[in-house]
């Protein structure tokens, strides 16, 4: 039920604050299962919890496990919102990050670029939340690192400039469909 999801979200946030990512991943998986039961496999809620699971697994240094969750979030968001939404951009950021953490720069680059551009398109029509601005900065940092690793210093410098860090908000999984 909704109460169960809220309780799981609170527990996941508590575990994240204490750096217990493996335990947090278990809780987020439970929440994802509940969301699937309640709303079906292709709902915004399932996409949000899938993106949340990808985040947790990346933090837990398990990018290969994060990748399927991120791919699921991207697929659902593409189906529900087409090519232009901040939620899709966030899902792409998680996928690109998971790929990058696996050393798959060639696959990560177009995904991260699409994520950044997705946020930029939205930014021109409406203001982005603080969390979305943090995500844009993180994408720029990831791309700068990718370009440094692939010996492209000019591109790395360009993306470092775009990565001016805004203040870091909490990553509250209760807002997984909103961030």
Coordinates of C-alpha atoms in Angstrom, one line a residue:
X1 CA 0.0 0.0 0.0
X2 CA 1.0 3.7 -0.1
X3 CA 1.8 3.6 3.6
X4 CA 4.1 0.6 3.0
X5 CA 5.9 2.5 0.3
X6 CA 6.2 5.6 2.4
X7 CA 7.7 3.5 5.3
X8 CA 10.1 1.7 2.9
X9 CA 11.1 5.1 1.5
X10 CA 11.8 6.5 4.9
X11 CA 13.8 3.3 5.8
X12 CA 15.8 3.6 2.5
X13 CA 16.6 7.3 3.2
X14 CA 17.8 6.4 6.7
X15 CA 20.1 3.7 5.4
X16 CA 21.4 6.0 2.7
X17 CA 22.3 8.7 5.3
X18 CA 24.4 6.1 7.2
X19 CA 26.0 4.8 4.0
X20 CA 24.4 1.3 4.2
X21 CA 23.8 1.0 0.5
X22 CA 23.6 -2.8 0.3
X23 CA 20.8 -2.8 2.9
X24 CA 19.2 0.2 1.2
X25 CA 19.2 -1.7 -2.1
X26 CA 17.2 -4.5 -0.5
X27 CA 14.6 -2.0 0.8
X28 CA 14.4 -0.2 -2.5
X29 CA 13.9 -3.6 -4.3
X30 CA 11.0 -4.3 -1.9
X31 CA 9.5 -0.9 -2.7
X32 CA 9.9 -1.5 -6.4
X33 CA 8.1 -4.8 -6.1
X34 CA 5.2 -3.1 -4.3
X35 CA 5.1 -0.4 -6.9
X36 CA 4.8 -3.0 -9.6
X37 CA 2.0 -4.8 -7.8
X38 CA 0.1 -1.6 -7.2
X39 CA 0.6 0.3 -10.5
X40 CA 1.9 -2.2 -13.1
X41 CA 5.3 -2.6 -14.8
X42 CA 5.1 0.5 -16.9
X43 CA 4.0 3.2 -14.4
X44 CA 5.8 6.4 -13.5
X45 CA 6.1 5.0 -10.0
X46 CA 8.0 1.9 -11.2
X47 CA 10.2 4.1 -13.3
X48 CA 11.0 6.3 -10.3
X49 CA 11.8 3.4 -8.1
X50 CA 13.9 1.8 -10.8
X51 CA 15.9 5.0 -11.2
X52 CA 16.2 5.0 -7.4
X53 CA 17.5 1.5 -7.3
X54 CA 20.0 2.4 -10.0
X55 CA 21.2 5.3 -7.8
X56 CA 21.6 3.1 -4.8
X57 CA 23.5 0.4 -6.7
X58 CA 25.8 2.9 -8.2
X59 CA 26.5 4.3 -4.7
X60 CA 27.1 0.7 -3.6
X61 CA 29.7 0.3 -6.4
X62 CA 27.5 -2.2 -8.2
X63 CA 27.2 -0.5 -11.6
X64 CA 26.5 -3.8 -13.5
X65 CA 23.5 -4.4 -11.3
X66 CA 22.4 -0.8 -11.6
X67 CA 22.4 -1.0 -15.4
X68 CA 19.2 -3.1 -15.8
X69 CA 17.3 -0.9 -13.3
X70 CA 18.4 2.2 -15.2
X71 CA 17.5 0.7 -18.6
X72 CA 14.1 -0.2 -17.2
X73 CA 13.6 3.4 -16.0
X74 CA 14.7 4.8 -19.4
X75 CA 12.3 2.4 -21.3
X76 CA 9.3 3.3 -19.1
X77 CA 10.0 7.0 -19.3
X78 CA 10.5 7.0 -23.1
X79 CA 7.2 5.2 -23.4
X80 CA 5.3 7.5 -21.1
X81 CA 6.8 10.9 -21.9
X82 CA 8.5 10.6 -25.3
X83 CA 11.9 12.2 -25.8
X84 CA 11.5 15.3 -23.6
X85 CA 11.1 15.2 -19.8
X86 CA 13.3 15.8 -16.8
X87 CA 12.3 12.3 -15.6
X88 CA 13.6 10.7 -18.7
X89 CA 16.8 12.8 -18.5
X90 CA 17.3 11.6 -14.9
X91 CA 16.8 8.0 -16.0
X92 CA 19.4 8.5 -18.7
X93 CA 21.8 10.0 -16.3
X94 CA 21.6 6.9 -14.1
X95 CA 22.1 4.6 -17.1
X96 CA 25.1 6.7 -18.4
X97 CA 26.6 6.7 -15.0
X98 CA 26.2 2.9 -14.6
X99 CA 27.8 2.4 -18.0
X100 CA 30.7 4.8 -17.2
X101 CA 31.4 3.0 -13.9
X102 CA 31.8 -0.2 -15.9
X103 CA 34.4 1.4 -18.1
X104 CA 32.0 1.5 -21.1
X105 CA 32.8 5.1 -22.1
X106 CA 31.7 4.7 -25.8
X107 CA 28.2 3.6 -24.7
X108 CA 28.0 6.1 -21.8
X109 CA 28.9 9.2 -23.8
X110 CA 25.7 9.5 -26.0
X111 CA 23.5 8.5 -23.1
X112 CA 25.0 11.2 -20.8
X113 CA 24.9 13.8 -23.6
X114 CA 21.2 13.0 -24.1
X115 CA 20.6 13.3 -20.4
X116 CA 22.2 16.7 -20.2
X117 CA 20.4 18.0 -23.3
X118 CA 17.2 16.7 -21.9
X119 CA 17.6 18.9 -18.8
X120 CA 18.7 21.8 -21.0
X121 CA 15.6 21.6 -23.2
X122 CA 13.4 21.6 -20.1
X123 CA 15.4 24.5 -18.5
X124 CA 14.5 26.8 -21.4
X125 CA 10.7 26.3 -20.8
X126 CA 10.6 26.1 -17.0
X127 CA 12.8 26.3 -14.1
X128 CA 14.6 23.2 -12.9
X129 CA 14.5 22.1 -9.3
X130 CA 17.6 22.3 -7.1
X131 CA 17.9 18.5 -7.4
X132 CA 17.7 18.6 -11.2
X133 CA 20.4 21.3 -11.3
X134 CA 22.6 19.1 -9.1
X135 CA 22.0 16.2 -11.5
X136 CA 22.9 18.4 -14.5
X137 CA 26.2 19.4 -12.7
X138 CA 26.9 15.7 -12.0
X139 CA 26.3 14.8 -15.7
X140 CA 28.8 17.5 -16.7
X141 CA 31.3 16.1 -14.1
X142 CA 30.8 12.6 -15.4
X143 CA 31.4 13.8 -19.0
X144 CA 34.5 15.8 -18.0
X145 CA 35.9 12.6 -16.4
X146 CA 35.0 10.5 -19.5
X147 CA 36.8 13.0 -21.8
X148 CA 39.8 13.1 -19.5
X149 CA 39.9 9.3 -19.5
X150 CA 39.7 9.2 -23.3
X151 CA 42.4 11.8 -23.8
X152 CA 40.2 14.7 -25.0
X153 CA 41.4 17.5 -22.8
X154 CA 39.5 20.3 -24.7
X155 CA 36.2 18.6 -24.2
X156 CA 37.0 17.8 -20.6
X157 CA 37.7 21.4 -19.9
X158 CA 34.4 22.5 -21.6
X159 CA 32.5 20.1 -19.4
X160 CA 34.3 21.1 -16.3
X161 CA 33.1 24.6 -16.8
X162 CA 29.5 23.4 -17.1
X163 CA 29.9 21.4 -13.9
X164 CA 29.9 24.3 -11.4
X165 CA 28.5 22.5 -8.4
X166 CA 25.2 23.8 -7.0
X167 CA 24.3 22.9 -3.4
X168 CA 23.7 19.2 -3.0
X169 CA 20.1 18.3 -2.0
X170 CA 19.2 15.1 -0.3
X171 CA 18.3 12.2 -2.5
X172 CA 15.0 11.4 -0.9
X173 CA 13.6 8.3 -2.6
X174 CA 10.1 9.4 -1.7
X175 CA 10.6 12.0 -4.4
X176 CA 12.0 9.5 -6.9
X177 CA 9.4 10.3 -9.5
X178 CA 9.9 14.0 -9.0
X179 CA 13.7 14.3 -9.2

